[in-house]
Short mmCIF file of C-alpha atoms in Angstrom, two decimals:
data_model
loop_
_atom_site.label_atom_id
_atom_site.label_comp_id
_atom_site.label_asym_id
_atom_site.label_seq_id
_atom_site.Cartn_x
_atom_site.Cartn_y
_atom_site.Cartn_z
CA MET F 44 28.01 -34.93 -13.84
CA LYS F 45 24.52 -33.66 -14.36
CA LYS F 46 23.96 -29.98 -13.96
CA ILE F 47 20.48 -28.47 -13.90
CA LEU F 48 19.97 -24.84 -14.81
CA LEU F 49 16.93 -23.36 -13.06
CA VAL F 50 15.92 -20.02 -14.49
CA MET F 51 13.78 -17.52 -12.62
CA ALA F 52 11.96 -14.73 -14.41
CA MET F 53 10.10 -11.78 -12.98
CA ALA F 54 6.46 -10.80 -13.50
CA ALA F 55 3.86 -8.59 -11.84
CA THR F 56 0.39 -9.25 -10.49
CA GLY F 57 -2.26 -6.74 -9.31
CA LEU F 58 -5.59 -6.84 -7.49
CA ALA F 59 -7.41 -4.38 -9.68
CA ALA F 60 -7.14 -3.63 -13.34
CA HIS F 61 -8.40 -0.86 -15.55
CA ALA F 62 -7.99 -1.52 -19.27
CA GLN F 63 -4.27 -2.38 -19.60
CA THR F 64 -3.29 -1.01 -16.16
CA ALA F 65 -3.25 -3.00 -12.91
CA ILE F 66 -2.99 -1.57 -9.40
CA GLU F 67 -0.50 -3.11 -7.00
CA LYS F 68 -1.85 -5.20 -4.17
CA SER F 69 -2.09 -3.21 -0.92
CA LYS F 70 -0.83 -4.75 2.30
CA LEU F 71 -2.34 -4.17 5.74
CA PHE F 72 0.15 -1.47 6.72
CA ASP F 73 0.26 0.24 3.32
CA ASN F 74 -1.42 3.57 2.46
CA TRP F 75 -1.92 4.90 5.99
CA SER F 76 -1.94 8.63 6.73
CA PHE F 77 -2.01 10.81 9.83
CA GLY F 78 -3.10 14.43 9.85
CA ILE F 79 -3.58 17.35 12.19
CA GLN F 80 -5.69 20.39 11.39
CA GLY F 81 -6.90 23.52 13.07
CA GLY F 82 -9.64 25.97 12.25
CA VAL F 83 -12.99 27.35 13.29
CA TYR F 84 -16.54 26.06 13.75
CA GLU F 85 -19.97 27.30 14.79
CA PRO F 86 -23.65 26.32 14.60
CA ALA F 87 -25.02 26.30 11.07
CA MET F 88 -27.92 28.58 12.02
CA GLY F 89 -28.74 31.25 14.57
CA GLN F 90 -25.26 32.74 14.91
CA ASN F 91 -23.35 35.80 13.84
CA VAL F 92 -21.10 34.29 11.16
CA PHE F 93 -17.88 35.98 12.26
CA LYS F 94 -18.58 37.02 15.84
CA ASP F 95 -19.49 33.55 17.06
CA LEU F 96 -16.71 31.58 15.38
CA ARG F 97 -14.91 29.29 17.82
CA PRO F 98 -11.50 27.60 17.43
CA GLY F 99 -11.06 23.85 17.16
CA VAL F 100 -8.46 21.18 16.40
CA ASN F 101 -8.73 17.86 14.60
CA LEU F 102 -6.66 14.64 14.57
CA GLU F 103 -7.21 12.07 11.85
CA LEU F 104 -5.92 8.59 10.97
CA SER F 105 -6.90 7.22 7.56
CA LYS F 106 -6.35 4.15 5.41
CA MET F 107 -6.91 3.92 1.64
CA PHE F 108 -7.85 0.46 0.34
CA THR F 109 -7.74 1.56 -3.30
CA PRO F 110 -6.84 4.87 -5.00
CA VAL F 111 -10.56 5.72 -4.76
CA PHE F 112 -11.99 4.29 -1.53
CA GLY F 113 -10.80 4.38 2.06
CA VAL F 114 -11.81 4.96 5.68
CA SER F 115 -10.78 7.42 8.39
CA ALA F 116 -11.17 7.95 12.12
CA ASN F 117 -10.98 11.47 13.51
CA TYR F 118 -11.28 13.32 16.78
CA PHE F 119 -12.39 16.95 16.70
CA ALA F 120 -12.18 19.08 19.86
CA GLY F 121 -13.68 22.54 20.28
CA ILE F 122 -11.75 25.07 22.34
CA ASN F 123 -13.70 26.89 25.05
CA ALA F 124 -13.93 30.56 24.08
CA ASN F 125 -16.10 31.77 26.98
CA ASN F 126 -13.20 33.28 28.94
CA GLY F 127 -14.21 31.56 32.17
CA ASN F 128 -17.70 33.09 32.37
CA SER F 129 -20.12 30.84 34.21
CA ARG F 130 -23.00 32.01 31.98
CA SER F 131 -22.89 33.00 28.34
CA THR F 132 -25.27 35.62 26.99
CA LYS F 133 -25.55 33.61 23.77
CA PHE F 134 -23.93 30.22 23.53
CA TRP F 135 -24.66 27.89 20.58
CA GLY F 136 -27.89 29.63 19.78
CA GLN F 137 -29.22 29.59 23.34
CA SER F 138 -29.35 32.50 25.78
CA GLY F 139 -28.23 32.30 29.38
CA VAL F 140 -27.11 28.67 29.31
CA LEU F 141 -24.55 26.99 31.52
CA ALA F 142 -21.08 27.43 29.99
CA PRO F 143 -18.24 25.21 31.27
CA LYS F 144 -14.81 26.49 32.29
CA THR F 145 -12.76 23.66 30.76
CA ALA F 146 -10.22 24.25 27.97
CA PHE F 147 -12.21 21.99 25.62
CA ASP F 148 -15.98 21.96 25.89
CA PHE F 149 -16.99 20.15 22.69
CA SER F 150 -15.82 16.99 20.90
CA ASN F 151 -16.84 14.75 18.04
CA LEU F 152 -15.27 11.29 17.60
CA GLY F 153 -16.17 9.92 14.19
CA VAL F 154 -15.55 7.26 11.55
CA SER F 155 -16.05 8.13 7.88
CA GLY F 156 -15.88 6.49 4.51
CA LEU F 157 -13.69 8.27 1.95
CA ALA F 158 -14.13 8.58 -1.81
CA ASN F 159 -11.43 10.25 -3.91
CA LEU F 160 -13.63 11.97 -6.50
CA THR F 161 -10.66 12.98 -8.65
CA ASN F 162 -9.51 9.38 -9.11
CA LEU F 163 -13.10 8.14 -9.37
CA PHE F 164 -14.00 10.35 -12.32
CA CYS F 165 -10.59 11.04 -13.90
CA GLY F 166 -8.86 7.71 -13.27
CA TYR F 167 -5.69 6.94 -11.34
CA LYS F 168 -2.46 7.63 -13.26
CA GLY F 169 0.02 5.80 -11.05
CA GLU F 170 0.63 8.55 -8.49
CA PRO F 171 -1.42 11.25 -6.72
CA ARG F 172 -2.16 14.43 -8.63
CA ALA F 173 -1.00 17.79 -7.31
CA PHE F 174 -4.63 18.61 -6.38
CA GLU F 175 -7.39 16.18 -5.48
CA VAL F 176 -10.91 16.33 -4.02
CA VAL F 177 -12.09 13.73 -1.52
CA ALA F 178 -15.66 13.33 -0.22
CA ARG F 179 -16.38 11.93 3.22
CA ALA F 180 -19.49 10.71 5.06
CA GLY F 181 -19.86 8.93 8.38
CA ALA F 182 -21.15 8.86 11.93
CA GLY F 183 -19.75 9.61 15.35
CA TRP F 184 -20.23 10.37 19.01
CA GLY F 185 -20.69 13.99 20.01
CA TYR F 186 -20.03 15.30 23.48
CA GLN F 187 -20.89 18.80 24.70
CA LEU F 188 -20.19 20.28 28.13
CA GLY F 189 -22.96 22.62 29.21
CA ASP F 190 -26.71 22.73 28.60
CA CYS F 191 -26.50 24.45 25.22
CA TYR F 192 -29.25 22.30 23.70
CA PRO F 193 -32.89 22.67 24.82
CA GLN F 194 -33.06 18.90 25.41
CA ALA F 195 -30.07 19.18 27.77
CA ALA F 196 -31.35 22.12 29.81
CA GLY F 197 -29.85 22.09 33.28
CA SER F 198 -27.43 19.26 32.44
CA ALA F 199 -23.68 19.41 32.93
CA ALA F 200 -23.01 17.52 29.68
CA TYR F 201 -24.78 16.25 26.61
CA ASN F 202 -24.06 13.14 24.49
CA THR F 203 -25.48 12.34 21.08
CA VAL F 204 -24.94 10.43 17.86
CA THR F 205 -23.65 12.64 15.05
CA THR F 206 -23.87 12.38 11.28
CA ASN F 207 -20.92 13.95 9.47
CA PHE F 208 -20.35 15.07 5.88
CA GLY F 209 -17.50 16.99 4.29
CA PHE F 210 -14.91 17.45 1.59
CA ASP F 211 -11.12 17.41 1.62
CA PHE F 212 -9.32 19.66 -0.84
CA ASN F 213 -5.86 18.10 -0.91
CA PHE F 214 -2.66 19.64 -2.25
CA ASN F 215 -0.03 16.88 -2.56
CA LEU F 216 3.48 18.28 -2.19
CA GLY F 217 6.80 17.27 -3.72
CA GLU F 218 7.85 14.46 -5.98
CA SER F 219 7.31 11.78 -3.33
CA LYS F 220 3.82 13.05 -2.38
CA ALA F 221 4.59 12.24 1.26
CA VAL F 222 3.00 15.44 2.64
CA THR F 223 -0.47 16.77 1.86
CA VAL F 224 -1.90 20.19 2.70
CA ASN F 225 -5.61 19.88 3.56
CA LEU F 226 -8.52 22.30 3.45
CA LYS F 227 -11.57 20.66 5.06
CA PRO F 228 -15.08 22.15 5.06
CA SER F 229 -17.60 19.96 6.90
CA ILE F 230 -20.98 19.78 8.63
CA SER F 231 -21.98 17.64 11.62
CA TYR F 232 -25.63 17.00 12.49
CA TRP F 233 -26.44 16.46 16.14
CA ASN F 234 -29.28 13.94 16.07
CA VAL F 235 -31.42 15.24 18.90
CA GLY F 236 -34.70 13.77 17.74
CA SER F 237 -35.36 15.92 14.69
CA GLY F 238 -33.22 14.12 12.10
CA LEU F 239 -30.80 16.05 9.89
CA ASN F 240 -31.89 19.49 11.00
CA LEU F 241 -29.68 22.51 10.31
CA LYS F 242 -30.81 23.97 13.64
CA ASN F 243 -28.98 21.10 15.33
CA SER F 244 -25.77 21.13 13.31
CA ASN F 245 -22.28 22.60 13.34
CA VAL F 246 -20.20 23.71 10.37
CA ALA F 247 -16.40 23.78 10.41
CA LEU F 248 -13.54 24.91 8.22
CA LEU F 249 -10.15 23.36 8.99
CA ALA F 250 -6.69 23.53 7.43
CA GLY F 251 -3.59 21.50 8.19
CA LEU F 252 -1.07 18.88 7.14
CA THR F 253 -1.26 15.13 6.57
CA TYR F 254 1.72 12.77 6.38
CA ASN F 255 1.33 9.75 4.10
CA PHE F 256 3.40 6.90 5.51
CA LYS F 257 5.81 4.98 3.28
CA ASN F 258 4.51 1.73 1.79
CA SER F 259 6.15 -1.64 1.29
CA ASN F 260 6.62 -0.73 -2.40
CA GLY F 261 8.97 2.10 -1.42
CA THR F 262 6.57 4.93 -2.28
CA HIS F 263 3.88 6.87 -0.41
CA TYR F 264 1.06 5.85 -2.76
CA PHE F 265 -0.33 3.05 -4.92
CA LYS F 266 1.79 1.87 -7.84
CA THR F 267 0.41 0.62 -11.13
CA TYR F 268 1.63 -1.83 -13.76
CA ASP F 269 1.20 -1.90 -17.51
CA VAL F 270 -0.50 -5.28 -17.84
CA GLY F 271 -0.07 -5.36 -21.60
CA ALA F 272 3.68 -4.75 -21.40
CA MET F 273 4.05 -7.35 -18.65
CA GLN F 274 2.20 -9.96 -20.71
CA VAL F 275 4.38 -9.22 -23.73
CA GLU F 276 7.49 -9.75 -21.59
CA ILE F 277 6.15 -13.01 -20.15
CA ASP F 278 5.26 -14.25 -23.64
CA ARG F 279 8.77 -13.36 -24.82
CA LEU F 280 10.34 -15.33 -21.97
CA ASN F 281 8.12 -18.33 -22.63
CA ALA F 282 8.96 -18.22 -26.34
CA GLU F 283 12.67 -18.10 -25.54
CA LEU F 284 12.31 -21.05 -23.20
CA ALA F 285 10.43 -23.03 -25.85
CA LYS F 286 13.31 -22.60 -28.31
CA LYS F 287 15.78 -24.17 -25.93
CA PRO F 288 16.25 -27.95 -26.16
CA LYS F 289 15.10 -29.84 -23.12
CA GLU F 290 18.39 -31.75 -22.89
CA VAL F 291 21.79 -30.83 -24.29
CA VAL F 292 24.74 -33.24 -24.36
CA LYS F 293 28.20 -31.74 -24.80
CA GLU F 294 31.36 -33.65 -25.55
CA VAL F 295 34.49 -32.13 -24.12
CA THR F 296 37.86 -33.52 -25.20
CA VAL F 297 40.52 -33.44 -22.51
CA GLU F 298 44.07 -34.27 -23.56
CA LYS F 299 46.24 -35.91 -20.95
CA ILE F 300 49.99 -36.03 -21.69
CA VAL F 301 51.80 -39.12 -20.39
CA GLU F 302 54.88 -41.08 -21.33
CA LYS F 303 54.53 -43.10 -24.45
CA PRO F 304 52.08 -44.06 -25.64
CA VAL F 305 49.97 -40.82 -25.65
CA THR F 306 46.35 -41.43 -24.78
CA VAL F 307 43.34 -39.20 -25.26
CA GLU F 308 40.56 -39.34 -22.71
CA LYS F 309 37.05 -38.12 -23.41
CA THR F 310 34.80 -36.86 -20.66
CA ILE F 311 31.08 -36.60 -21.33
CA VAL F 312 29.41 -33.78 -19.42
CA LYS F 313 25.65 -34.02 -19.49
CA GLU F 314 23.76 -30.79 -18.88
CA THR F 315 20.00 -30.92 -18.40
CA GLN F 316 17.90 -27.81 -18.60
CA LEU F 317 14.35 -27.67 -17.20
CA ALA F 318 11.79 -25.37 -18.78
CA PRO F 319 9.71 -24.24 -15.73
CA VAL F 320 10.23 -20.73 -14.43
CA VAL F 321 9.44 -19.29 -11.03
CA ILE F 322 7.50 -16.08 -11.52
CA PHE F 323 7.70 -13.35 -8.89
CA GLN F 324 5.59 -10.28 -8.25
CA LEU F 325 7.29 -7.08 -9.32
CA GLY F 326 9.73 -5.94 -6.67
CA LYS F 327 9.23 -9.07 -4.53
CA SER F 328 11.40 -12.06 -3.66
CA THR F 329 8.83 -14.29 -1.98
CA ILE F 330 7.56 -17.39 -3.78
CA ASP F 331 3.77 -17.41 -4.18
CA ALA F 332 1.86 -20.64 -3.61
CA SER F 333 1.04 -20.79 -7.32
CA GLN F 334 4.76 -20.97 -8.16
CA ARG F 335 5.72 -23.74 -5.71
CA PRO F 336 4.99 -26.56 -8.21
CA SER F 337 7.90 -25.29 -10.32
CA VAL F 338 10.26 -25.66 -7.37
CA ALA F 339 8.72 -29.02 -6.49
CA MET F 340 9.49 -30.23 -10.02
CA ILE F 341 13.18 -29.44 -9.54
CA ALA F 342 13.19 -31.14 -6.14
CA LYS F 343 11.57 -34.24 -7.61
CA TYR F 344 14.17 -34.41 -10.35
CA MET F 345 17.01 -34.14 -7.85
CA GLN F 346 15.48 -36.82 -5.66
CA ASN F 347 15.29 -39.13 -8.66
CA HIS F 348 18.86 -38.24 -9.73
CA PRO F 349 20.98 -38.28 -6.55
CA THR F 350 24.18 -37.19 -8.34
CA SER F 351 22.63 -34.13 -9.98
CA LYS F 352 23.47 -30.59 -8.94
CA VAL F 353 21.46 -27.42 -9.39
CA HIS F 354 22.62 -23.91 -10.19
CA ILE F 355 19.97 -21.22 -9.66
CA ASN F 356 20.07 -17.90 -11.52
CA GLY F 357 17.94 -14.98 -10.34
CA TYR F 358 16.82 -12.08 -12.50
CA ALA F 359 15.10 -8.70 -12.05
CA SER F 360 13.13 -6.42 -14.34
CA PRO F 361 14.87 -3.39 -15.90
CA GLU F 362 12.79 -0.86 -13.95
CA GLY F 363 14.36 0.96 -11.02
CA ASN F 364 17.82 1.27 -9.50
CA ALA F 365 20.47 -1.15 -10.79
CA ASN F 366 21.91 -1.84 -7.32
CA LEU F 367 18.48 -2.62 -5.93
CA ASN F 368 17.73 -4.88 -8.89
CA GLN F 369 20.98 -6.77 -8.27
CA LYS F 370 20.01 -7.32 -4.64
CA LEU F 371 16.52 -8.36 -5.72
CA SER F 372 17.88 -10.95 -8.17
CA ASP F 373 20.16 -12.30 -5.40
CA ALA F 374 17.18 -12.57 -3.05
CA ARG F 375 15.08 -14.39 -5.65
CA ALA F 376 17.77 -16.97 -6.29
CA LYS F 377 18.23 -17.40 -2.53
CA ALA F 378 14.46 -17.87 -2.07
CA VAL F 379 14.44 -20.88 -4.42
CA TYR F 380 17.62 -22.22 -2.77
CA ASP F 381 16.05 -21.95 0.70
CA MET F 382 12.85 -23.70 -0.38
CA LEU F 383 14.77 -26.60 -1.90
CA VAL F 384 16.87 -26.99 1.27
CA ASN F 385 14.26 -26.32 3.96
CA THR F 386 11.09 -27.69 2.38
CA TYR F 387 12.35 -30.48 0.15
CA LYS F 388 15.47 -31.39 2.20
CA ILE F 389 17.90 -31.12 -0.71
CA SER F 390 21.52 -31.08 0.46
CA PRO F 391 23.07 -27.58 0.26
CA SER F 392 26.20 -29.15 -1.23
CA ARG F 393 24.18 -29.93 -4.36
CA LEU F 394 22.99 -26.35 -4.82
CA THR F 395 24.51 -23.05 -5.89
CA HIS F 396 22.75 -19.77 -6.58
CA LYS F 397 23.57 -16.38 -8.06
CA GLY F 398 21.72 -13.16 -8.84
CA LEU F 399 22.37 -11.82 -12.34
CA GLY F 400 20.56 -8.51 -11.91
CA VAL F 401 18.87 -7.06 -14.97
CA THR F 402 19.45 -9.10 -18.11
CA ASP F 403 17.82 -9.96 -21.41
CA GLU F 404 19.78 -13.20 -21.72
CA LEU F 405 18.27 -15.84 -19.50
CA PHE F 406 20.73 -18.58 -20.41
CA ASP F 407 24.52 -18.90 -20.33
#
């Protein structure tokens, strides 16, 4: 009987690399965050700094594409502090304007680009630092109830395009870095025909919390790989494979006792070992398109040798929890098994598979 030993080894791939470090590929639903903040705001000019402060709240949804760059959408709402007065003696720098009686009389819906200045200038070390600085810039839609702007005199509401700039001072909490405390100073220019004019701008100072959702890699942030170490491991595996003979023939003597005369029967067991390996991304059990030719080679061999059988061994890297690595090695072996059965129509009776967990010995 012919028995084929298919060996699977693990490896890692990344989208970005810096020197000998690669950053893990980010999926669509990875690295999302949601935050809520509260604070105060007022016009940048023409106000009493403390007397005219008004409360506001902010909701924000953000997505980081890399440890440095991302995008966010936020909605800021100003709380009406006019105590129901129909006219305000001084409201947003104007005297005697129409002041609304609604709970919220000001809003700014914006989209901003994000740049993590800490990671940009200091590099990313594989997890967020305890303190980071993020810059933001973007545009939005501003909405104001009341005729607080000269251009909106006598109007019940005023709409305009806004230009927004700010910083986030982030304090990342705990070992998992799932929660971030934010301090957010910002300025929003109301483009009312005079460009970026401080007379038509609001400044705000907000503080709050942001939750960083868990990623497919099991953490709340980007993971990195040591490319050099991975390449050394891959080279070691390839060297070990090269040392193995492509075909090994073993003679096994089986003694069968019968009535005289005694005969000795010899059974020849032929074991063929194929060199290709199926390489997986770190922590994954899906077969990339680039690795399918290795599986196709096994399928072709089995189609040409109808009596052959395949045993598939799965392996995992030594990093991480042993139980999880065992499950990962099982899943990798099963992935090759499923592809042979479903894609190449190999009979399941000719296949066996087993996960061997973490191991340095790739061959029995």
